[in-house]
């Protein structure tokens, strides 16, 4: 009797590669700043080369201690944080943290902030000269001390000025991380485009507050904090959708992504790539699982190239 050969069909080839302007990523999954440290802790859970990119904790010119505790609390479907941008400072990052990331086949996005335009410029210029930094993400949700402490990202002129200054300080791809704490993000996205950035990161946390009714005290020492996690996802999806339709820049979408369906939702709304944030605290392999899930979705739905899905939400006529 002749044995019948059983052959498994070859796995369908799908392309997950994307470009955020000049930043090329092998897949659209990145980690969100402040939720992945500088990558070291998570490297114990999986090979970081699995990801398209990692965005490191926000970097300032000098190291910062951050706010006093408690700095985080859990809220319905999310969390509030007021870490206060604690970080090792840009020089220590370059000399002590960045070499670790050289081991991985991964794009490194350095998130930066400052209290003055000159600080932003100085941090960007230092990173520009550092080997192994592939892009700069500019967090503009920070107080502008020269303008009475109002956040750069809630004033159109300050948004333009700070982004233009960073653009002038580096030849690296620049992503502007816009604040959702404004009535309409679209005019800010337009200003960012005018300043010459290569892409937009949407969204940062939403300003929130939580009170313990037993103690009658705020749950975090800073009183208010940034809300993140699935609770903010519909807001983030709405902003990505509105900005994608209005502005031609590629978008790195984030806000409450827990699984690959959430990531696809952002892509359909108009994001070219996505960042995974709060989910890393719940499931340390979340970002890696999302890469697998996106690939599975593409195979099951006959999508050869992930770029085909960008902005393809089906809006009834
Ligand atoms: C603990 C914590 C720290 C964060 N630190 C930063 C930061 O340093 N710079 C920044 O631009 N965004 C920071 N973010 C915002 C995230 O990068 C992200 O924009 C936001 O949390 C929404 O995504 P998520 O809901 O998936 O967490 C932080 C968020 C959290 C929860």
CSV table of C-alpha atoms and ligand atoms in Angstrom, one decimal, residues 31-36 55-59 71-72 77-87 111-113 137-142 177-178 201-206 226-233 236 253-258 266 275-281, ligand 1:
chain,number,residue,atom,x,y,z
A,31,UNK,CA,5.9,50.5,23.0
A,32,UNK,CA,4.5,53.7,24.5
A,33,UNK,CA,6.9,56.0,26.4
A,34,UNK,CA,6.9,55.7,30.1
A,35,UNK,CA,5.4,52.2,30.1
A,36,UNK,CA,8.5,50.2,29.0
A,55,UNK,CA,9.9,54.3,22.6
A,56,UNK,CA,11.8,54.9,25.8
A,57,UNK,CA,10.8,56.9,28.9
A,58,UNK,CA,10.7,60.7,28.3
A,59,UNK,CA,14.2,62.2,28.5
A,71,UNK,CA,2.1,58.3,41.9
A,72,UNK,CA,-0.4,55.8,40.3
A,77,UNK,CA,-10.7,50.3,32.8
A,78,UNK,CA,-7.5,52.3,33.3
A,79,UNK,CA,-5.1,54.1,35.6
A,80,UNK,CA,-4.1,57.5,36.6
A,81,UNK,CA,-0.4,58.4,36.8
A,82,UNK,CA,1.6,61.4,37.9
A,83,UNK,CA,5.1,60.0,37.8
A,84,UNK,CA,6.4,63.5,37.1
A,85,UNK,CA,8.6,62.5,34.2
A,86,UNK,CA,11.2,60.8,36.4
A,87,UNK,CA,14.2,59.9,34.2
A,111,UNK,CA,10.8,60.6,23.7
A,112,UNK,CA,11.9,64.0,24.9
A,113,UNK,CA,10.6,66.9,26.9
A,137,UNK,CA,9.2,61.7,19.8
A,138,UNK,CA,8.4,65.2,21.2
A,139,UNK,CA,6.2,65.2,24.3
A,140,UNK,CA,4.6,68.7,24.3
A,141,UNK,CA,2.3,68.1,27.2
A,142,UNK,CA,4.8,69.9,29.5
A,177,UNK,CA,3.2,63.7,20.5
A,178,UNK,CA,0.1,65.9,20.8
A,201,UNK,CA,1.9,60.4,18.0
A,202,UNK,CA,-1.7,60.3,19.2
A,203,UNK,CA,-2.6,60.3,22.0
A,204,UNK,CA,-0.9,61.3,25.3
A,205,UNK,CA,-2.9,60.7,28.6
A,206,UNK,CA,-6.1,62.6,29.4
A,226,UNK,CA,-2.8,61.4,33.3
A,227,UNK,CA,-5.5,58.8,32.5
A,228,UNK,CA,-4.5,55.9,30.3
A,229,UNK,CA,-5.7,52.4,29.4
A,230,UNK,CA,-8.8,51.0,27.7
A,231,UNK,CA,-11.0,53.8,29.3
A,232,UNK,CA,-9.4,56.3,26.9
A,233,UNK,CA,-9.5,54.1,23.7
A,236,UNK,CA,-8.0,58.1,21.0
A,253,UNK,CA,-1.7,55.6,17.4
A,254,UNK,CA,-2.0,54.8,21.0
A,255,UNK,CA,-4.4,54.8,24.0
A,256,UNK,CA,-5.8,51.7,25.6
A,257,UNK,CA,-4.4,49.1,23.2
A,258,UNK,CA,-4.7,45.7,25.0
A,266,UNK,CA,-6.4,52.2,15.4
A,275,UNK,CA,2.1,52.0,20.6
A,276,UNK,CA,1.3,49.7,23.4
A,277,UNK,CA,1.3,51.4,26.9
A,278,UNK,CA,-0.6,50.5,30.0
A,279,UNK,CA,-1.2,47.0,28.7
A,280,UNK,CA,2.5,46.2,29.4
A,281,UNK,CA,1.7,46.5,33.2
B,1,LIG,C1,3.1,55.4,33.9
B,1,LIG,C2,3.1,56.2,32.6
B,1,LIG,C3,4.2,57.0,32.3
B,1,LIG,C4,4.2,57.7,31.1
B,1,LIG,N1,5.2,58.5,30.8
B,1,LIG,C5,5.3,59.2,29.6
B,1,LIG,C6,6.4,60.0,29.2
B,1,LIG,O1,7.4,60.0,29.9
B,1,LIG,N2,6.3,60.6,28.0
B,1,LIG,C7,5.2,60.6,27.2
B,1,LIG,O2,5.2,61.2,26.1
B,1,LIG,N3,4.1,59.8,27.5
B,1,LIG,C8,4.1,59.1,28.7
B,1,LIG,N4,3.0,58.4,29.0
B,1,LIG,C9,1.9,58.3,28.1
B,1,LIG,C10,1.9,57.0,27.2
B,1,LIG,O3,3.1,57.0,26.4
B,1,LIG,C11,0.7,56.9,26.3
B,1,LIG,O4,0.6,58.0,25.5
B,1,LIG,C12,-0.6,56.8,27.1
B,1,LIG,O5,-0.4,56.1,28.3
B,1,LIG,C13,-1.8,56.2,26.3
B,1,LIG,O6,-1.5,54.9,26.0
B,1,LIG,P1,-2.0,53.6,26.8
B,1,LIG,O7,-3.4,53.9,27.2
B,1,LIG,O8,-1.8,52.4,26.0
B,1,LIG,O9,-1.1,53.6,28.1
B,1,LIG,C14,3.0,57.6,30.2
B,1,LIG,C15,2.0,56.8,30.5
B,1,LIG,C16,2.0,56.1,31.7
B,1,LIG,C17,0.8,55.2,32.0
